[in-house]
């Protein structure tokens, strides 16, 4: 990359936020690989253009669910392209990411979720199931799965 690219993503002498840097990379290199993951022996790749679409759709869904700038959204799951996409989707609308350790206890996740007054949850299916029926789950306005499923509002 050349200095011109870095100059294009800086604003008034400041480095960009993560979502601003991602969007600049997506605009400059839409067909390049943004994320990859091995599923068994097979490698899956996602281009910047694909990930940008997932971010837009997820961000729009959260906004339609009532999430506004400054609201908190809980994020918990395995390290994956979907986790990163969830993180970027939350940032895209100016909401605050509340990332929790995937090895936390359900009691800790519920307590921190309630304490943080999160509006929604983006999580692995196992975490969505662990929280089902709890007071925390009842407080959420949306649930997004990091894995494909039919049991949540949407999946990344």
PDB file of C-alpha atoms in Angstrom:
ATOM      1  CA  UNK A   1       0.000   0.000   0.000  1.00  0.00           C
ATOM      2  CA  UNK A   2       1.179   3.501  -0.651  1.00  0.00           C
ATOM      3  CA  UNK A   3       1.133   6.646   1.462  1.00  0.00           C
ATOM      4  CA  UNK A   4      -1.790   8.018  -0.567  1.00  0.00           C
ATOM      5  CA  UNK A   5      -4.018   5.221   0.713  1.00  0.00           C
ATOM      6  CA  UNK A   6      -3.132   5.989   4.338  1.00  0.00           C
ATOM      7  CA  UNK A   7      -3.680   9.702   3.744  1.00  0.00           C
ATOM      8  CA  UNK A   8      -7.138   8.930   2.347  1.00  0.00           C
ATOM      9  CA  UNK A   9      -8.267   7.162   5.526  1.00  0.00           C
ATOM     10  CA  UNK A  10      -6.901   9.721   7.994  1.00  0.00           C
ATOM     11  CA  UNK A  11      -9.115  12.582   9.061  1.00  0.00           C
ATOM     12  CA  UNK A  12      -7.668  15.879  10.209  1.00  0.00           C
ATOM     13  CA  UNK A  13      -4.439  14.230  11.315  1.00  0.00           C
ATOM     14  CA  UNK A  14      -6.190  11.453  13.246  1.00  0.00           C
ATOM     15  CA  UNK A  15      -6.254   7.776  12.414  1.00  0.00           C
ATOM     16  CA  UNK A  16      -9.669   6.338  11.554  1.00  0.00           C
ATOM     17  CA  UNK A  17     -11.840   4.136  13.734  1.00  0.00           C
ATOM     18  CA  UNK A  18     -11.898   0.420  12.952  1.00  0.00           C
ATOM     19  CA  UNK A  19     -15.116   0.716  10.922  1.00  0.00           C
ATOM     20  CA  UNK A  20     -13.758   3.737   9.006  1.00  0.00           C
ATOM     21  CA  UNK A  21     -10.558   1.825   8.182  1.00  0.00           C
ATOM     22  CA  UNK A  22     -12.588  -1.211   7.112  1.00  0.00           C
ATOM     23  CA  UNK A  23     -14.835   0.928   4.881  1.00  0.00           C
ATOM     24  CA  UNK A  24     -11.794   2.597   3.287  1.00  0.00           C
ATOM     25  CA  UNK A  25     -10.274  -0.824   2.569  1.00  0.00           C
ATOM     26  CA  UNK A  26     -13.596  -2.083   1.214  1.00  0.00           C
ATOM     27  CA  UNK A  27     -13.854   0.921  -1.124  1.00  0.00           C
ATOM     28  CA  UNK A  28     -10.258   0.559  -2.319  1.00  0.00           C
ATOM     29  CA  UNK A  29     -10.132  -3.252  -2.549  1.00  0.00           C
ATOM     30  CA  UNK A  30     -13.675  -4.673  -2.837  1.00  0.00           C
ATOM     31  CA  UNK A  31     -12.631  -7.977  -4.414  1.00  0.00           C
ATOM     32  CA  UNK A  32      -9.769  -8.725  -2.009  1.00  0.00           C
ATOM     33  CA  UNK A  33     -10.152 -11.184   0.835  1.00  0.00           C
ATOM     34  CA  UNK A  34     -11.233  -9.524   4.091  1.00  0.00           C
ATOM     35  CA  UNK A  35     -11.686 -12.665   6.200  1.00  0.00           C
ATOM     36  CA  UNK A  36     -11.020 -16.358   5.832  1.00  0.00           C
ATOM     37  CA  UNK A  37     -11.663 -19.379   8.019  1.00  0.00           C
ATOM     38  CA  UNK A  38     -11.030 -23.077   7.815  1.00  0.00           C
ATOM     39  CA  UNK A  39     -14.068 -25.297   8.214  1.00  0.00           C
ATOM     40  CA  UNK A  40     -12.574 -28.739   8.510  1.00  0.00           C
ATOM     41  CA  UNK A  41     -10.036 -28.907   5.701  1.00  0.00           C
ATOM     42  CA  UNK A  42     -11.892 -26.406   3.540  1.00  0.00           C
ATOM     43  CA  UNK A  43     -11.041 -22.704   3.544  1.00  0.00           C
ATOM     44  CA  UNK A  44     -13.908 -20.219   3.218  1.00  0.00           C
ATOM     45  CA  UNK A  45     -13.093 -16.701   2.097  1.00  0.00           C
ATOM     46  CA  UNK A  46     -15.102 -13.494   2.288  1.00  0.00           C
ATOM     47  CA  UNK A  47     -14.286 -10.440   0.192  1.00  0.00           C
ATOM     48  CA  UNK A  48     -14.530  -6.893   1.467  1.00  0.00           C
ATOM     49  CA  UNK A  49     -17.561  -6.435  -0.773  1.00  0.00           C
ATOM     50  CA  UNK A  50     -19.329  -9.456   0.752  1.00  0.00           C
ATOM     51  CA  UNK A  51     -18.527  -8.447   4.323  1.00  0.00           C
ATOM     52  CA  UNK A  52     -19.644  -4.865   3.620  1.00  0.00           C
ATOM     53  CA  UNK A  53     -23.021  -6.253   2.537  1.00  0.00           C
ATOM     54  CA  UNK A  54     -23.337  -8.323   5.722  1.00  0.00           C
ATOM     55  CA  UNK A  55     -22.416  -5.273   7.806  1.00  0.00           C
ATOM     56  CA  UNK A  56     -24.988  -3.074   6.043  1.00  0.00           C
ATOM     57  CA  UNK A  57     -27.771  -5.668   6.409  1.00  0.00           C
ATOM     58  CA  UNK A  58     -27.018  -6.368  10.063  1.00  0.00           C
ATOM     59  CA  UNK A  59     -26.700  -2.679  10.917  1.00  0.00           C
ATOM     60  CA  UNK A  60     -30.013  -1.938   9.187  1.00  0.00           C
ATOM     61  CA  UNK A  61     -31.687  -4.770  11.072  1.00  0.00           C
ATOM     62  CA  UNK A  62     -30.409  -3.429  14.401  1.00  0.00           C
ATOM     63  CA  UNK A  63     -31.589   0.091  13.545  1.00  0.00           C
ATOM     64  CA  UNK A  64     -35.025  -1.270  12.655  1.00  0.00           C
ATOM     65  CA  UNK A  65     -34.998  -3.030  16.052  1.00  0.00           C
ATOM     66  CA  UNK A  66     -34.497   0.368  17.706  1.00  0.00           C
ATOM     67  CA  UNK A  67     -30.730   0.482  18.235  1.00  0.00           C
ATOM     68  CA  UNK A  68     -29.391   4.023  18.105  1.00  0.00           C
ATOM     69  CA  UNK A  69     -25.995   5.645  18.424  1.00  0.00           C
ATOM     70  CA  UNK A  70     -24.644   5.103  21.924  1.00  0.00           C
ATOM     71  CA  UNK A  71     -26.861   2.085  22.686  1.00  0.00           C
ATOM     72  CA  UNK A  72     -25.100  -1.074  23.850  1.00  0.00           C
ATOM     73  CA  UNK A  73     -25.106  -4.446  22.085  1.00  0.00           C
ATOM     74  CA  UNK A  74     -23.662  -7.598  23.652  1.00  0.00           C
ATOM     75  CA  UNK A  75     -21.325  -9.691  21.488  1.00  0.00           C
ATOM     76  CA  UNK A  76     -20.207 -13.169  22.527  1.00  0.00           C
ATOM     77  CA  UNK A  77     -18.922 -16.047  20.448  1.00  0.00           C
ATOM     78  CA  UNK A  78     -15.988 -17.912  19.032  1.00  0.00           C
ATOM     79  CA  UNK A  79     -13.334 -16.058  17.054  1.00  0.00           C
ATOM     80  CA  UNK A  80     -14.707 -16.081  13.501  1.00  0.00           C
ATOM     81  CA  UNK A  81     -15.460 -13.878  10.493  1.00  0.00           C
ATOM     82  CA  UNK A  82     -19.044 -13.687  11.757  1.00  0.00           C
ATOM     83  CA  UNK A  83     -17.851 -12.341  15.147  1.00  0.00           C
ATOM     84  CA  UNK A  84     -15.770  -9.668  13.408  1.00  0.00           C
ATOM     85  CA  UNK A  85     -18.703  -8.811  11.143  1.00  0.00           C
ATOM     86  CA  UNK A  86     -20.971  -8.478  14.185  1.00  0.00           C
ATOM     87  CA  UNK A  87     -18.429  -6.175  15.837  1.00  0.00           C
ATOM     88  CA  UNK A  88     -18.185  -3.988  12.731  1.00  0.00           C
ATOM     89  CA  UNK A  89     -21.991  -3.934  12.334  1.00  0.00           C
ATOM     90  CA  UNK A  90     -22.413  -2.578  15.844  1.00  0.00           C
ATOM     91  CA  UNK A  91     -19.760   0.081  15.219  1.00  0.00           C
ATOM     92  CA  UNK A  92     -21.312   1.015  11.868  1.00  0.00           C
ATOM     93  CA  UNK A  93     -24.346   2.503  13.610  1.00  0.00           C
ATOM     94  CA  UNK A  94     -22.361   4.124  16.393  1.00  0.00           C
ATOM     95  CA  UNK A  95     -23.533   1.677  19.025  1.00  0.00           C
ATOM     96  CA  UNK A  96     -21.241   0.422  21.790  1.00  0.00           C
ATOM     97  CA  UNK A  97     -19.900  -3.127  21.607  1.00  0.00           C
ATOM     98  CA  UNK A  98     -20.109  -5.030  24.893  1.00  0.00           C
ATOM     99  CA  UNK A  99     -17.774  -7.951  24.126  1.00  0.00           C
ATOM    100  CA  UNK A 100     -17.831 -10.825  26.588  1.00  0.00           C
ATOM    101  CA  UNK A 101     -15.510 -13.778  26.898  1.00  0.00           C
ATOM    102  CA  UNK A 102     -16.931 -16.889  25.267  1.00  0.00           C
ATOM    103  CA  UNK A 103     -15.765 -18.853  28.341  1.00  0.00           C
ATOM    104  CA  UNK A 104     -17.841 -16.748  30.749  1.00  0.00           C
ATOM    105  CA  UNK A 105     -20.524 -18.397  32.847  1.00  0.00           C
ATOM    106  CA  UNK A 106     -24.170 -17.921  31.881  1.00  0.00           C
ATOM    107  CA  UNK A 107     -24.729 -16.154  35.214  1.00  0.00           C
ATOM    108  CA  UNK A 108     -21.951 -13.670  34.459  1.00  0.00           C
ATOM    109  CA  UNK A 109     -23.240 -13.015  30.921  1.00  0.00           C
ATOM    110  CA  UNK A 110     -26.752 -12.418  32.243  1.00  0.00           C
ATOM    111  CA  UNK A 111     -25.532 -10.148  35.060  1.00  0.00           C
ATOM    112  CA  UNK A 112     -23.278  -8.099  32.778  1.00  0.00           C
ATOM    113  CA  UNK A 113     -25.934  -7.896  30.062  1.00  0.00           C
ATOM    114  CA  UNK A 114     -28.514  -6.585  32.515  1.00  0.00           C
ATOM    115  CA  UNK A 115     -26.020  -4.249  34.214  1.00  0.00           C
ATOM    116  CA  UNK A 116     -24.972  -2.843  30.812  1.00  0.00           C
ATOM    117  CA  UNK A 117     -28.586  -2.365  29.682  1.00  0.00           C
ATOM    118  CA  UNK A 118     -27.825  -3.875  26.289  1.00  0.00           C
ATOM    119  CA  UNK A 119     -30.540  -3.614  23.657  1.00  0.00           C
ATOM    120  CA  UNK A 120     -29.673  -6.828  21.894  1.00  0.00           C
ATOM    121  CA  UNK A 121     -27.340  -9.750  21.599  1.00  0.00           C
ATOM    122  CA  UNK A 122     -25.164 -11.082  18.786  1.00  0.00           C
ATOM    123  CA  UNK A 123     -23.943 -14.526  19.790  1.00  0.00           C
ATOM    124  CA  UNK A 124     -23.171 -18.113  18.960  1.00  0.00           C
ATOM    125  CA  UNK A 125     -26.277 -20.323  18.928  1.00  0.00           C
ATOM    126  CA  UNK A 126     -25.142 -22.032  22.139  1.00  0.00           C
ATOM    127  CA  UNK A 127     -25.166 -18.674  23.985  1.00  0.00           C
ATOM    128  CA  UNK A 128     -28.555 -17.696  22.604  1.00  0.00           C
ATOM    129  CA  UNK A 129     -29.905 -21.031  23.853  1.00  0.00           C
ATOM    130  CA  UNK A 130     -28.246 -20.653  27.299  1.00  0.00           C
ATOM    131  CA  UNK A 131     -29.923 -17.265  27.744  1.00  0.00           C
ATOM    132  CA  UNK A 132     -33.357 -18.347  26.485  1.00  0.00           C
ATOM    133  CA  UNK A 133     -36.061 -17.833  29.104  1.00  0.00           C
ATOM    134  CA  UNK A 134     -33.916 -15.708  31.428  1.00  0.00           C
ATOM    135  CA  UNK A 135     -34.818 -12.195  32.602  1.00  0.00           C
ATOM    136  CA  UNK A 136     -31.896 -11.008  30.463  1.00  0.00           C
ATOM    137  CA  UNK A 137     -33.327 -12.654  27.348  1.00  0.00           C
ATOM    138  CA  UNK A 138     -36.713 -11.053  28.050  1.00  0.00           C
ATOM    139  CA  UNK A 139     -35.039  -7.621  28.169  1.00  0.00           C
ATOM    140  CA  UNK A 140     -33.603  -7.894  24.633  1.00  0.00           C
ATOM    141  CA  UNK A 141     -35.180  -6.241  21.608  1.00  0.00           C
ATOM    142  CA  UNK A 142     -33.297  -8.507  19.172  1.00  0.00           C
ATOM    143  CA  UNK A 143     -31.069 -11.576  18.902  1.00  0.00           C
ATOM    144  CA  UNK A 144     -28.666 -12.269  16.037  1.00  0.00           C
ATOM    145  CA  UNK A 145     -26.931 -15.592  15.601  1.00  0.00           C
ATOM    146  CA  UNK A 146     -23.295 -15.830  14.534  1.00  0.00           C
ATOM    147  CA  UNK A 147     -24.222 -19.143  12.938  1.00  0.00           C
ATOM    148  CA  UNK A 148     -26.944 -20.131  10.503  1.00  0.00           C
ATOM    149  CA  UNK A 149     -30.130 -21.014  12.351  1.00  0.00           C
ATOM    150  CA  UNK A 150     -33.870 -20.630  12.100  1.00  0.00           C
ATOM    151  CA  UNK A 151     -34.386 -19.996  15.810  1.00  0.00           C
ATOM    152  CA  UNK A 152     -33.182 -16.371  15.984  1.00  0.00           C
ATOM    153  CA  UNK A 153     -34.214 -13.096  14.473  1.00  0.00           C
ATOM    154  CA  UNK A 154     -31.426 -13.216  11.835  1.00  0.00           C
ATOM    155  CA  UNK A 155     -28.067 -14.921  11.287  1.00  0.00           C
ATOM    156  CA  UNK A 156     -24.736 -13.531  10.146  1.00  0.00           C
TER     157      UNK A 156
END
